[in-house]
XYZ file of C-alpha atoms in Angstrom:
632
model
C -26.463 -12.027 54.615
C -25.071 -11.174 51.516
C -26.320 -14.076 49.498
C -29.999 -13.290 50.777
C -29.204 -9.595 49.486
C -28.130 -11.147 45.802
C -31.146 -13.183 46.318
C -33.446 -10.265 46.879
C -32.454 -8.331 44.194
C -32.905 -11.137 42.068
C -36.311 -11.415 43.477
C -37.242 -8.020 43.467
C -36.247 -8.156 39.243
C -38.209 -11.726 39.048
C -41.480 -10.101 40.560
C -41.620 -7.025 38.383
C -44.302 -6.315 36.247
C -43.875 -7.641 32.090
C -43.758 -3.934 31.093
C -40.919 -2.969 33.682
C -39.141 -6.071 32.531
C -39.341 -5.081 28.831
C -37.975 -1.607 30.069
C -35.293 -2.964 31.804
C -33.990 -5.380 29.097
C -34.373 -2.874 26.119
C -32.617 -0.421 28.258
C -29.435 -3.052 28.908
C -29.549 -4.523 25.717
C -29.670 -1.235 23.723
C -27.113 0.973 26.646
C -24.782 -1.938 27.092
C -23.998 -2.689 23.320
C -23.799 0.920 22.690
C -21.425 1.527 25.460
C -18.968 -1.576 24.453
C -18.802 -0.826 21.211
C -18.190 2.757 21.797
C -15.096 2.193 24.330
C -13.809 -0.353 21.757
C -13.961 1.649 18.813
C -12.206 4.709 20.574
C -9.595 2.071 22.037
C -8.963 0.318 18.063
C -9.427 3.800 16.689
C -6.548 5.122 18.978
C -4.320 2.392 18.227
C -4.864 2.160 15.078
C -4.053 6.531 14.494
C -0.642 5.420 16.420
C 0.131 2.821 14.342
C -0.473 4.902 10.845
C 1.283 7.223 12.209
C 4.726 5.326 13.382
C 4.534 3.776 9.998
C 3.718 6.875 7.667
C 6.229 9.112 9.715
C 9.115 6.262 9.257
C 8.218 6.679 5.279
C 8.406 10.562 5.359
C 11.889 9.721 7.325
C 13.310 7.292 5.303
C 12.429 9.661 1.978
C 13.917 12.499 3.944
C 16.778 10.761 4.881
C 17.192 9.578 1.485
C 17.295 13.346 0.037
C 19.968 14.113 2.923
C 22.197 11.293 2.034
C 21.828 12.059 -1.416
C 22.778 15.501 -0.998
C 25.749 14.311 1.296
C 26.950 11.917 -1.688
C 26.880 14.587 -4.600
C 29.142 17.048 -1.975
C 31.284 13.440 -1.536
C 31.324 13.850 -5.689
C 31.876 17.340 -5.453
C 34.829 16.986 -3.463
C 36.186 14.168 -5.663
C 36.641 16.690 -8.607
C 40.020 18.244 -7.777
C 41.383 14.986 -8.524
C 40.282 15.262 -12.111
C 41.368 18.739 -12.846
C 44.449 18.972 -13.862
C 44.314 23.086 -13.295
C 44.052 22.801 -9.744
C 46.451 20.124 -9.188
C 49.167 22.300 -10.911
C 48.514 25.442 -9.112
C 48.577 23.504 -6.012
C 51.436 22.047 -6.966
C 52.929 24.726 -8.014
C 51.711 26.936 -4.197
C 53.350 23.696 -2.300
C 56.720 24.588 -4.491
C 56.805 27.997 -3.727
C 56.268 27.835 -0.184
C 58.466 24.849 0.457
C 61.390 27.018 -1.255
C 60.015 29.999 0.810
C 60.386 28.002 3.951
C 63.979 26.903 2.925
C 64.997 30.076 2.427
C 63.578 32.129 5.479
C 63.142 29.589 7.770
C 59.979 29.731 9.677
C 59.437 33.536 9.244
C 55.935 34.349 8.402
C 53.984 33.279 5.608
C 51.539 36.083 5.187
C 54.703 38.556 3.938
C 54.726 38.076 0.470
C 57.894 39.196 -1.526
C 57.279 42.012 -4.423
C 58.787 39.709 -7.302
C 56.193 36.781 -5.848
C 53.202 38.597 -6.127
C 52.199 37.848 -9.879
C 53.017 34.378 -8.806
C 50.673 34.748 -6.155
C 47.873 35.899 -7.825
C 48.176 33.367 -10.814
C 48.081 30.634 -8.637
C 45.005 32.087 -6.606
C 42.760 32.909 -10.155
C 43.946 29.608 -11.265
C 42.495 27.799 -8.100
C 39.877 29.688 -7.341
C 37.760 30.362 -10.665
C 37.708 26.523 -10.553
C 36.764 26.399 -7.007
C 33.669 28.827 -8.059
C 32.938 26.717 -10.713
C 32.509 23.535 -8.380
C 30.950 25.624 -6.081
C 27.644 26.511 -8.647
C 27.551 22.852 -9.724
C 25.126 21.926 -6.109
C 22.723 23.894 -4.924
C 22.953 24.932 -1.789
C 26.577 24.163 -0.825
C 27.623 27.100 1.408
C 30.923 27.011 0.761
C 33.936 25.342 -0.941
C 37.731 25.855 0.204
C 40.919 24.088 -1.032
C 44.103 23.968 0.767
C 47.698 23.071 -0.328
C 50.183 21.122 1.532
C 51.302 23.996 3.495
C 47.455 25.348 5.202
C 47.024 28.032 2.362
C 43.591 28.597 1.865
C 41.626 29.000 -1.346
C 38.223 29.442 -1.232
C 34.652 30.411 -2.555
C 31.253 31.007 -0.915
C 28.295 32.016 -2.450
C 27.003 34.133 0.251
C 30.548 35.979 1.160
C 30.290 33.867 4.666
C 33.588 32.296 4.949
C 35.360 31.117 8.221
C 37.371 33.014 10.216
C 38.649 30.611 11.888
C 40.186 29.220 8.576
C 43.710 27.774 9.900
C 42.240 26.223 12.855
C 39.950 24.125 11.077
C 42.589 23.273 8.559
C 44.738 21.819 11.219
C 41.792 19.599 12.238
C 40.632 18.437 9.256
C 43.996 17.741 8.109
C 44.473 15.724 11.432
C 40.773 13.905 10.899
C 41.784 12.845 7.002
C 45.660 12.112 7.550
C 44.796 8.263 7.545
C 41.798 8.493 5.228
C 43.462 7.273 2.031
C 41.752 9.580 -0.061
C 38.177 9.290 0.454
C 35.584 11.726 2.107
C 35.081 11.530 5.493
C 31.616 13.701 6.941
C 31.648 15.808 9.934
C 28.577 16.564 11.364
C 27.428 20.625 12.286
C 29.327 22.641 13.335
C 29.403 26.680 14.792
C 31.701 29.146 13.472
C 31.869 32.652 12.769
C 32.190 34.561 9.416
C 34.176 37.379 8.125
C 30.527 39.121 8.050
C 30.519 38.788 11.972
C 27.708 36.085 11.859
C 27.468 32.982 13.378
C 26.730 30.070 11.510
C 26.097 26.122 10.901
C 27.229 24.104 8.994
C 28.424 20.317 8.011
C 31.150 19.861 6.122
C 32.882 16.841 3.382
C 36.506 16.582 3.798
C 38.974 14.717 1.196
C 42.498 14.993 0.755
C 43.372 15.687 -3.072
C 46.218 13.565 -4.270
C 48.471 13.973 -7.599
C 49.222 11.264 -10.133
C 51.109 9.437 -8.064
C 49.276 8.840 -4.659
C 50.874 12.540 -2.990
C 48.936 14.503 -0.995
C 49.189 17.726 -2.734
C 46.482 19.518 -1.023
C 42.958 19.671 0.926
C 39.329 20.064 0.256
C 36.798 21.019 2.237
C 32.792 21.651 0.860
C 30.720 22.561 3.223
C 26.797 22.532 3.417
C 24.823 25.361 5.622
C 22.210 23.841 8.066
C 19.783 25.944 6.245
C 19.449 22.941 3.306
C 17.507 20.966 5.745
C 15.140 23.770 7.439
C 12.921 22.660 4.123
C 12.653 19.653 4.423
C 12.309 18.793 8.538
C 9.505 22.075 8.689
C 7.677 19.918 6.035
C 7.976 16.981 7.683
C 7.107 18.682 10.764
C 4.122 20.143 9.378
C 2.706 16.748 7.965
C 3.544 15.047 11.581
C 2.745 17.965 13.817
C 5.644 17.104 15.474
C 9.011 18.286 16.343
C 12.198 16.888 14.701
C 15.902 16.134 15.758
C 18.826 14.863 13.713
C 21.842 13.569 15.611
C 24.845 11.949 14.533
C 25.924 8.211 15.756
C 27.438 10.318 19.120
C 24.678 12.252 20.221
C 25.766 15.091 18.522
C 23.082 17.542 17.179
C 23.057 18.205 13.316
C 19.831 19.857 13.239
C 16.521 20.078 15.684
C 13.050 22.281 14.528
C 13.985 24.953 16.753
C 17.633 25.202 16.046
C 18.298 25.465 19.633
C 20.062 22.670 19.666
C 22.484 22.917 17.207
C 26.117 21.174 17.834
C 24.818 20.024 21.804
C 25.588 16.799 22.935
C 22.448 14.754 23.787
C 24.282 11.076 24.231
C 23.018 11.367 27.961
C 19.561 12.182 27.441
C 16.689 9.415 28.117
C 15.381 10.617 24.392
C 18.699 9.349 22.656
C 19.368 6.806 25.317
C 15.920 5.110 23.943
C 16.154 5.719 20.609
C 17.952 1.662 19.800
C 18.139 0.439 17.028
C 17.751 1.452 13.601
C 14.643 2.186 13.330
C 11.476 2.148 15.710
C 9.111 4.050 18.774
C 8.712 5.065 22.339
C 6.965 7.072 24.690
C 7.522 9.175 26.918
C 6.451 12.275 28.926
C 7.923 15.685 29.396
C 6.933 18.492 31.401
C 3.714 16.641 32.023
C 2.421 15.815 28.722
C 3.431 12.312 27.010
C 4.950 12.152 23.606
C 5.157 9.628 20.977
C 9.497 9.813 19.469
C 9.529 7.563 16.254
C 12.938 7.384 14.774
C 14.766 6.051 11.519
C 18.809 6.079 10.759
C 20.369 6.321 7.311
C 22.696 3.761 6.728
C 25.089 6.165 4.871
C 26.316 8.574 7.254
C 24.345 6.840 10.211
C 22.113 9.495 11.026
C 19.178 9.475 13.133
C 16.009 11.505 12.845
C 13.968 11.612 15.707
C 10.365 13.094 15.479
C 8.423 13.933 18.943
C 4.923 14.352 18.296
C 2.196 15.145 21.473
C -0.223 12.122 21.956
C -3.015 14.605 22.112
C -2.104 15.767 18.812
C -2.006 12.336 17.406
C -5.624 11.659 19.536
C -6.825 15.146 18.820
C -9.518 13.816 15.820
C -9.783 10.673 17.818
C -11.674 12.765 21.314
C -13.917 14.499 18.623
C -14.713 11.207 17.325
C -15.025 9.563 20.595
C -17.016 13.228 21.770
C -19.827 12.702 18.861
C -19.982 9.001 19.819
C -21.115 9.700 23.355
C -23.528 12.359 22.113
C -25.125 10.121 19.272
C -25.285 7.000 21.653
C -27.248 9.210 24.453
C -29.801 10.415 21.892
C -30.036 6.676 20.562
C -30.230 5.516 24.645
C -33.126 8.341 25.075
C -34.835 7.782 21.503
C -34.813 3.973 22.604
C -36.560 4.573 25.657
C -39.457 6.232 24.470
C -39.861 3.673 21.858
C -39.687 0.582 24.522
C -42.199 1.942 27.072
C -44.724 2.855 24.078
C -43.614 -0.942 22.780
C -43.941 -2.744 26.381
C -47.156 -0.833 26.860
C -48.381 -1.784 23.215
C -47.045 -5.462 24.081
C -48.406 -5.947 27.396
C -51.964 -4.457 27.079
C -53.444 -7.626 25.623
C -51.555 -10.369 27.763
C -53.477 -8.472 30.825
C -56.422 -8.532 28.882
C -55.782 -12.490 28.803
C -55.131 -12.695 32.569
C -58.434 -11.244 33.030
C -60.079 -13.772 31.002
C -57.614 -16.743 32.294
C -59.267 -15.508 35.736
C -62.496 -16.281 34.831
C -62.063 -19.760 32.940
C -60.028 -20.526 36.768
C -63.645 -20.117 38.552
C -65.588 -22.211 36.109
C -66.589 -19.780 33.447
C -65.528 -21.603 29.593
C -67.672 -19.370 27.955
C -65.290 -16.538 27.556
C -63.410 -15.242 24.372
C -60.596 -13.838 23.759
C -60.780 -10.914 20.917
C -57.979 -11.355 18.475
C -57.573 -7.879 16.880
C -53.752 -8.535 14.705
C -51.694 -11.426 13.199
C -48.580 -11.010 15.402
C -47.485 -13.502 18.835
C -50.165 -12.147 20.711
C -52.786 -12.453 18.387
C -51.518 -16.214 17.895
C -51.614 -16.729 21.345
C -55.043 -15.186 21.622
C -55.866 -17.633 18.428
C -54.943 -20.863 20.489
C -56.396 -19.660 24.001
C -59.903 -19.443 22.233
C -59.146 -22.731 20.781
C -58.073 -24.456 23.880
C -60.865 -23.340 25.217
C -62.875 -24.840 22.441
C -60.712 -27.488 22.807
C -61.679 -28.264 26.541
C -65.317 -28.237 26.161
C -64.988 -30.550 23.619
C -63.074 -33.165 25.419
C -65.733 -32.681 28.598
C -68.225 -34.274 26.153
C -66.354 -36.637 23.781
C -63.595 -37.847 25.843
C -63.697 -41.359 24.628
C -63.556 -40.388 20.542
C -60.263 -38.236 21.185
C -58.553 -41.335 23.376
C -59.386 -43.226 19.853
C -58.099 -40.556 17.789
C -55.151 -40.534 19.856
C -54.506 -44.164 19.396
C -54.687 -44.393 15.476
C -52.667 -41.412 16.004
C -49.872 -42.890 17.526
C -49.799 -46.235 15.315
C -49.805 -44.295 12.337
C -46.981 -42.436 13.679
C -44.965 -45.745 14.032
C -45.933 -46.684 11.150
C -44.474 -43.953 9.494
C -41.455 -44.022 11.095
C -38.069 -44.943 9.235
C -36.108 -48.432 9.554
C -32.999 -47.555 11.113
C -31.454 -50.456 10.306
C -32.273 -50.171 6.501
C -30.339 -46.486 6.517
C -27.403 -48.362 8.315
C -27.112 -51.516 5.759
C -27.603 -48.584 2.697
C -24.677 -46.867 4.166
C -22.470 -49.790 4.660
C -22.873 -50.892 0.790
C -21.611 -47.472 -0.003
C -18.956 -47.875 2.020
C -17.812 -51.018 0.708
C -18.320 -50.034 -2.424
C -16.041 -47.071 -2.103
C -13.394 -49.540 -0.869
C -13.532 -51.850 -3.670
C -13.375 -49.090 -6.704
C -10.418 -47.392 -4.431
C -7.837 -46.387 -7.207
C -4.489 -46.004 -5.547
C -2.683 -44.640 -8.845
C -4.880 -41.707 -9.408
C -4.990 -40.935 -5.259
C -1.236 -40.567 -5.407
C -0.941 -38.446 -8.623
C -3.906 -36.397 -6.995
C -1.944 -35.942 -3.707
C 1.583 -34.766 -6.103
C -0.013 -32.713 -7.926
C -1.505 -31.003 -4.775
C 1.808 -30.495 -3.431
C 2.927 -28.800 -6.460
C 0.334 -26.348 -6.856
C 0.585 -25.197 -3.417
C 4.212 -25.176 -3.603
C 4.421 -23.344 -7.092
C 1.652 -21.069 -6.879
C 2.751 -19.220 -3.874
C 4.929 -16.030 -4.020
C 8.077 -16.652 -6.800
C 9.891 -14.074 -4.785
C 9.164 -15.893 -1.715
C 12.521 -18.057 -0.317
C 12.943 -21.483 0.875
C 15.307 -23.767 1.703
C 17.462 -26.087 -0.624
C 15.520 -29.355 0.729
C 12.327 -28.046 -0.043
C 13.338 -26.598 -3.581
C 15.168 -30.338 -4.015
C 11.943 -32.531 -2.973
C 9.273 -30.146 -5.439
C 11.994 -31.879 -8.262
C 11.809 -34.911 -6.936
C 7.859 -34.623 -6.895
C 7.903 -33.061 -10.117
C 9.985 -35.720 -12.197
C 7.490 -38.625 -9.854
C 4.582 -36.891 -11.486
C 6.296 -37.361 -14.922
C 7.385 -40.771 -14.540
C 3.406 -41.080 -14.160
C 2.879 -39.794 -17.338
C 5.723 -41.019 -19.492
C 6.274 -44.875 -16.979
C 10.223 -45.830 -16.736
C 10.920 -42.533 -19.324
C 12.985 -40.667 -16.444
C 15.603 -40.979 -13.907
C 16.422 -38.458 -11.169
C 19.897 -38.322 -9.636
C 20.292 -35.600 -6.842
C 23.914 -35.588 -5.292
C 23.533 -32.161 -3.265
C 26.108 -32.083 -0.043
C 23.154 -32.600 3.219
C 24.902 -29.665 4.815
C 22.942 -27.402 2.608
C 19.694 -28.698 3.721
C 19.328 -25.618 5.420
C 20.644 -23.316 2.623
C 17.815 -20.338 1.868
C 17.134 -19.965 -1.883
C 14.144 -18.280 -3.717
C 11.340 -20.665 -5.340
C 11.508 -21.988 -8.617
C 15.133 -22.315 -9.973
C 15.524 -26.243 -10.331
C 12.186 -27.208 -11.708
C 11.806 -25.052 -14.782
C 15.467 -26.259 -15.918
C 14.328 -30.068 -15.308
C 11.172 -29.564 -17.286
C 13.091 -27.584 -20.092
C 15.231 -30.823 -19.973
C 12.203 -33.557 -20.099
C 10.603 -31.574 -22.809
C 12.745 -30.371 -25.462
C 16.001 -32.714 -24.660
C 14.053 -36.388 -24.815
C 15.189 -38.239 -27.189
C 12.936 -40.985 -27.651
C 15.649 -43.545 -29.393
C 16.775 -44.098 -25.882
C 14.941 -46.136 -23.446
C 16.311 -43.708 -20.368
C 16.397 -40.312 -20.050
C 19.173 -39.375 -17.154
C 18.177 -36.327 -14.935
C 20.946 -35.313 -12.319
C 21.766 -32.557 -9.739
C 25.332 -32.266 -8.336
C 26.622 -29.301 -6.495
C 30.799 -28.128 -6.971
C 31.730 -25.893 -4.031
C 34.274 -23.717 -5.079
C 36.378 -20.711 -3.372
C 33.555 -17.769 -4.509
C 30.334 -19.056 -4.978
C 28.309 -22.660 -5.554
C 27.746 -24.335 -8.957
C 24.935 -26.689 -9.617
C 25.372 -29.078 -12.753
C 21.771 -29.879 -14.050
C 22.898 -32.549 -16.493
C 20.979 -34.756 -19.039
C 22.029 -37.471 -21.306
C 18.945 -36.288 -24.035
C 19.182 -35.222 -27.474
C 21.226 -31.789 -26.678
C 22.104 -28.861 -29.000
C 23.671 -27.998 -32.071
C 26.210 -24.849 -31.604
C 23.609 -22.600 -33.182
C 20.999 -23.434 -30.674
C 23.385 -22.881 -27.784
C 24.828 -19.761 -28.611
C 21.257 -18.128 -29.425
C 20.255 -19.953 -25.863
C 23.387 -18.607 -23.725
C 23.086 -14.723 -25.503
C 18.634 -14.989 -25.241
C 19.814 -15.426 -21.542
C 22.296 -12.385 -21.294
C 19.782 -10.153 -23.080
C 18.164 -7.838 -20.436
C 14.613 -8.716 -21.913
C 11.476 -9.369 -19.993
C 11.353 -13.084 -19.549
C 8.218 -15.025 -21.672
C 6.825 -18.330 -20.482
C 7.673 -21.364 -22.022
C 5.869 -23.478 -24.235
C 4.436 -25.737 -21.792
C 3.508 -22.760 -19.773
C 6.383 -22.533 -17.191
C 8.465 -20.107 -15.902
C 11.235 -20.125 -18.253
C 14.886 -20.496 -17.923
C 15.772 -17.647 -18.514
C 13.148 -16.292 -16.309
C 15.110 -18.134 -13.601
C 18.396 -16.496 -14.199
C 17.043 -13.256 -13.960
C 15.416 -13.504 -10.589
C 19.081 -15.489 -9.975
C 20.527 -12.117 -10.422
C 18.010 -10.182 -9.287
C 18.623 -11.551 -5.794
C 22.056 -12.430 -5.713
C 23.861 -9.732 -8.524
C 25.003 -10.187 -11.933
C 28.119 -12.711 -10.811
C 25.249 -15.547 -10.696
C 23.160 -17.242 -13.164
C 22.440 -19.631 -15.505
C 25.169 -20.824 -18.213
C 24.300 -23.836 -20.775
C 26.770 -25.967 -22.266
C 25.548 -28.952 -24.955
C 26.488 -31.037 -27.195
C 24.242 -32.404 -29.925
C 23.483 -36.215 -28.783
C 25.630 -36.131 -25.659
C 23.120 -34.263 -23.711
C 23.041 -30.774 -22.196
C 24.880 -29.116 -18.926
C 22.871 -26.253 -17.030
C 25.340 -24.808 -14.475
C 23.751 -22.211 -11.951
C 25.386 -20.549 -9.917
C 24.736 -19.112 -6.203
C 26.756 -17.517 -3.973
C 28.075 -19.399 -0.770
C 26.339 -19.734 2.408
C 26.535 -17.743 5.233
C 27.956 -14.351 5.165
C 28.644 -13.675 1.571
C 24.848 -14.539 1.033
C 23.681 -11.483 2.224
C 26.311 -9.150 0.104
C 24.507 -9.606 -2.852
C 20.843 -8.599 -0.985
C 22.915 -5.182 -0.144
C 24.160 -4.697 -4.025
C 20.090 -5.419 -5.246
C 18.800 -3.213 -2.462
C 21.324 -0.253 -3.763
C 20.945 -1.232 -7.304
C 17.177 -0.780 -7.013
C-alpha cells in the first residue's frame, strides 16, 4: 500500500502539465539551494565567530597576563633593593641591636615602651628607614604600599594613600613563617582582605623577601604590596573588547580578582568552572542559570595564574541572528521574485510547444501540409525549424524513396572510407615508445631525481626542524650531486652514533659547511678531497667535527672567519648563493642559546675543522627553547 502511494505521487508529478513542471522545478531548484546555503552559512558563520573569538581573547589574555607578570617582576625588583642599600641595612641593623639589648635587659616586657634616652635613637633609625622606603615606594606606579621589618617584627612602612594594615604584626608573623626557607628570593601571595588604619577594607597582593646583610643574615623583612585596583584597568578593557566577564585565580582556586569584585579572596577549587578549566590554556561551555556560556582561559607561566573570561553565546551569536535574520528575509523575496519570473517563463516557454501539439495532431490524421511558424532563434524556434523540415523531409521521401536509399549508401562508404586505421595509430605509438627507450639517459634521470630532492628539502621553511637522518642523507645527496659534477673529486665519511637517528635539529646546518668546504677548501693538487662527519658526545652538549683534508687557512683568514662569526651582524649569502656559515651559527644559537655554535680551526695545507655544537638529547634540548622564548 505504501509503495502504490510513492508510486502515485510519482505519477501524479509525471502527468502534470510542462508549465506546472517548470513551476515545480524552478521552485526546488531556486528554494532548496537558497535554504542549504543559508543553514550552512549561519552554521560556518557561527563557528567560525567562536573560533575568532577563543583565539583573539587568548591574545588579549596572554598580553594581559604579560603586563601582570611584568608588574609582579618589577615589585620582585622592587623588593630586591634593600639588599643594595647600605642605609637600610644599617638602620636595620642597628633596630635588631637595640632591641636584642632591650630584650636582654627587660626580659620580655613590652616593646612598644620606649625609654626617654632611646627616643632620638628611635627616630633616627625610623627617618633613616623610612625616607628610603618612600623613595622605593614612588619608583612603581601603583604599588599600594611598601613595609620593612627588622629581625624583631618592627614595622617600617610607607603607603601612598595613608592605607596601611592594621593588622601589621599578624601578617608579619606569617610572612615571616611563608619566607623562613625561601633563601632570599620573593615569594608572591595572591589577594588578600585587610583593614586600614582609615577603617577601610581593602585588597591587595603582596611580594615578600627576606633582606639579608653581607654575610647571608637575615637582618630584616620586606613586604611591597600591590592594591587590586592595578588590574580593574586592564580586565574592564578586556571585558569590554570580549563582552565578557573575567576571573583571575591563583594555582588553588583562590580568587585574585573577578569583574565584579565579588569574589575577591573566595575559594573556587570546587566549582565545575575551575574544575574545567585544565590545562594551560584552552575552552569550554557551559550553562548557568539557563543561558550557556563560552569560559576561554590562559595561565602565566610566572606566577601560574589563570584568567578565565565567561562570555554569553548569544553575545558571541548576537551579529550572527541579524545576519542569519536578513538572510531569511532576502532569500523569501528572492523565493517570491523567482516565482513570478518562472510562471511568466513556463508560460512564455510552453505557449509554442502547445502550439506544436496542435499541429503534431493534425500531421497524426493525414494532414502534411501544415507549418509550423517560427517567430525567434532560441530551442523552440529550432525545434519549430526541424519540425517544418521533417515535414518537408517526409513528403520528400513518399516520392523519392529509392534516390535517398542511394544517398544513404554512398553515404555510409564514404564514411568508412574516411575512417582512421587503428592499427596505423597503434604501430606510430609503439615507435615512440621504443624510441623513448633507446635514447633513455640514466645519468641525467638520476641527477634530475637529486636535485629534486634537494629543492624540496632546502626550499621549505629554514626554521622548520627535522631529524638528524634526514639532515645527514640531504649531505649525502648533496656531495652525490657534486661527485656528478666534479667525477671521483669528493669523498664523504659520516660516522654519526645511529642512536641519534631520531635526534630533532633545524634544517640546514651540515650542508652549507660541506659546500663552504668543496668550494673554497679544494685544492686541486690532490686527486681526493676528504669530507667527514663525526660526532664527540661529551658531559654538556654534542660536538660535530666537519673535517676536510683541502687547502685550509692561513691564521689571518681564521681569525677574521672565527670573529665574522661572533659579530652579531645580519648573516649575507655566500658566493655560490647559499646560506652561509655563519648564517648557520646564528640560527644554532638562535634555537639552542649562545653556549652553541660554530667554531673553525685550520691549518694552511692540512685542511680545516668545523666543530658545531648542539646541546644533548632529551631533556636539556628543550632548556635552550625556554632561554630563546624569554630572550625574545
Amino acid at each position: 500500500m505504501k509503495v502504490k502511494y510513492k508510486h502515485n505521487w510519482w505519477s501524479f508529478i509525471g502527468d502534470m502539465g510542462m508549465e506546472r513542471k517548470l513551476l515545480l522545478v524552478f521552485l526546488v531548484i531556486i528554494t532548496l539551494p537558497l535554504s542549504v546555503i543559508s543553514v550552512i552559512s549561519f552554521k560556518s558563520y557561527t563557528q567560525s565567530i567562536q573560533g575568532n573569538t577563543v583565539a583573539y581573547s587568548e591574545k588579549l589574555i596572554d598580553q594581559m597576563m604579560d603586563g601582570v607578570d611584568d608588574y609582579i617582576e618589577d615589585m620582585k625588583r622592587i623588593s630586591s633593593m634593600p639588599a643594595y642599600v647600605n642605609d637600610i641595612k644599617q638602620n636595620l641593623i642597628r633596630s635588631n641591636r637595640y632591641y636584642a639589648q632591650k630584650k636582654l635587659t627587660e626580659g620580655d616586657t613590652d616593646n612598644s615602651i620606649v625609654a626617654p634616652g632611646d627616643f632620638d635613637l628611635l627616630l633616627s633609625i625610623q627617618r633613616g628607614i623610612e625616607g628610603n622606603i618612600s623613595f622605593i615606594n614612588n619608583i612603581k606606579r601603583g604599588t599600594n604600599s611598601v613595609y620593612i621589618f627588622d629581625a624583631y617584627g618592627n614595622g617600617y612602612y610607607s603607603a601612598k594613600d595613608g592605607g596601611v594594615r592594621l593588622d601589621l604584626d599578624q601578617s608579619y608573623k606569617f610572612w615571616s613563617q611563608q619566607v623562613k626557607d625561601s633563601n632570599g628570593e620573593a615569594l608572591l601571595f595572591g589577594t588578600q582582605a585587610y583593614t586600614t588604619n582609615l577603617q577601610s577594607t581593602r585588597y591587595a597582593y603582596t611580594v615578600v623577601r627576606k633582606i639579608v646583610d653581607g654575610l647571608w643574615n637575615p637582618i630584616g623583612l620586606i613586604a611591597v604590596e600591590a592594591n587590586v585596583s592595578n588590574l580593574e584597568f586592564q580586565v574592564a578593557e578586556l571585558d569590554e573588547v570580549t563582552h565578557g566577564k573575567s576571573l583571575i585565580v591563583d594555582e588553588a582556586g583562590k580568587v585574585i580578582y573577578d569583574s565584579d569584585q565579588k569574589l575577591l579572596t573566595m575559594d573556587i577549587s570546587h566549582t565545575s568552572l575551575f574544575r574545567s578549566a585544565k590545562g594551560a590554556a584552552g575552552s569550554f561551555y557551559d550553562t548557568v542559570s539557563g543561558k550557556e556560556r563560552l569560559n576561554i582561559y590562559s595561565s602565566s607561566s610566572k606566577t601560574n595564574w589563570k584568567v578565565i573570561i565567561s562570555i554569553p553565546v548569544d553575545e558571541l551569536t548576537r551579529d550572527v541572528k541579524l545576519t542569519r535574520n536578513a538572510t531569511l528575509v532576502a532569500t523569501l523575496i528572492i523565493i517570491v521574485l523567482a516565482l513570478i519570473i518562472s510562471i511568466i517563463l513556463s508560460f512564455a516557454l510552453t505557449k509554442p510547444l502547445t502550439q506544436m501539439i496542435q499541429l503534431m495532431k493534425k500531421v497524426q490524421n493525414g494532414d502534411l501540409d501544415v507549418n509550423f511558424r517560427v517567430k525567434r532563434r532560441d530551442e523552440i524556434g529550432l525545434l519549430g525549424h526541424q519540425f517544418n523540415r521533417m515535414l518537408a523531409r517526409i513528403r520528400q521521401l513518399i516520392q523519392d524513396i529509392y534516390r535517398i536509399e542511394e544517398q544513404k549508401k554512398e553515404a555510409e562508404l564514404h564514411a568508412l572510407q574516411s575512417q582512421i586505421n587503428p592499427h596505423f595509430i597503434y604501430n606510430t605509438l609503439e615507435s615512440i615508445r621504443m624510441t623513448a627507450e633507446i635514447n633513455d639517459d640514466v645519468e641525467a634521470a638520476d641527477m634530475i631525481s637529486i636535485l629534486g630532492k634537494l629543492l624540496r628539502y632546502s626550499t621549505s621553511d629554514l626554521s622548520g626542524h627535522t631529524t638528524m637522518k634526514q639532515e645527514l642523507m640531504y649531505v649525502r645527496n648533496y656531495v652525490e650531486l657534486l661527485g656528478c659534477r666534479y667525477p671521483g673529486r669528493f669523498v664523504l665519511q659520516i660516522d654519526v652514533p645511529a642512536e641519534l637517528d631520531d635526534y630533532s635539529i633545524i634544517k640546514l646546518v651540515f650542508q652549507p659547511i660541506i659546500e663552504n668546504a668543496a668550494y673554497h677548501g679544494l685544492d686541486d693538487s690532490k686527486e681526493h678531497m676528504h669530507l667527514s662527519i663525526s660526532c664527540e658526545i661529551t658531559e654538556h652538549k654534542l660536538q660535530f667535527h666537519i673535517r676536510d683534508d683541502g687547502c685550509g687557512m692561513d691564521r689571518a683568514t681564521l681569525d677574521k672567519l672565527n670573529d665574522n662569526l661572533k659579530r652579531e651582524t645580519p648573516p649575507k649569502k655566500s658566493i655560490n648563493g647559499g646560506i652561509g656559515m655563519k648564517n648557520v651559527h646564528q640560527r644554532v644559537q638562535l634555537n639552542y642559546g649562545a653556549a652553541y655554535g660554530i667554531e673553525v680551526f685550520s691549518e694552511p695545507g692540512e685542511g680545516t675543522d668545523v666543530i658545531l655544537s648542539l646541546p644533548l638529547p632529551g631533556p636539556q634540548a628543550s632548556k635552550p627553547e625556554t632561554e630563546r622564548s624569554n630572550l625574545l
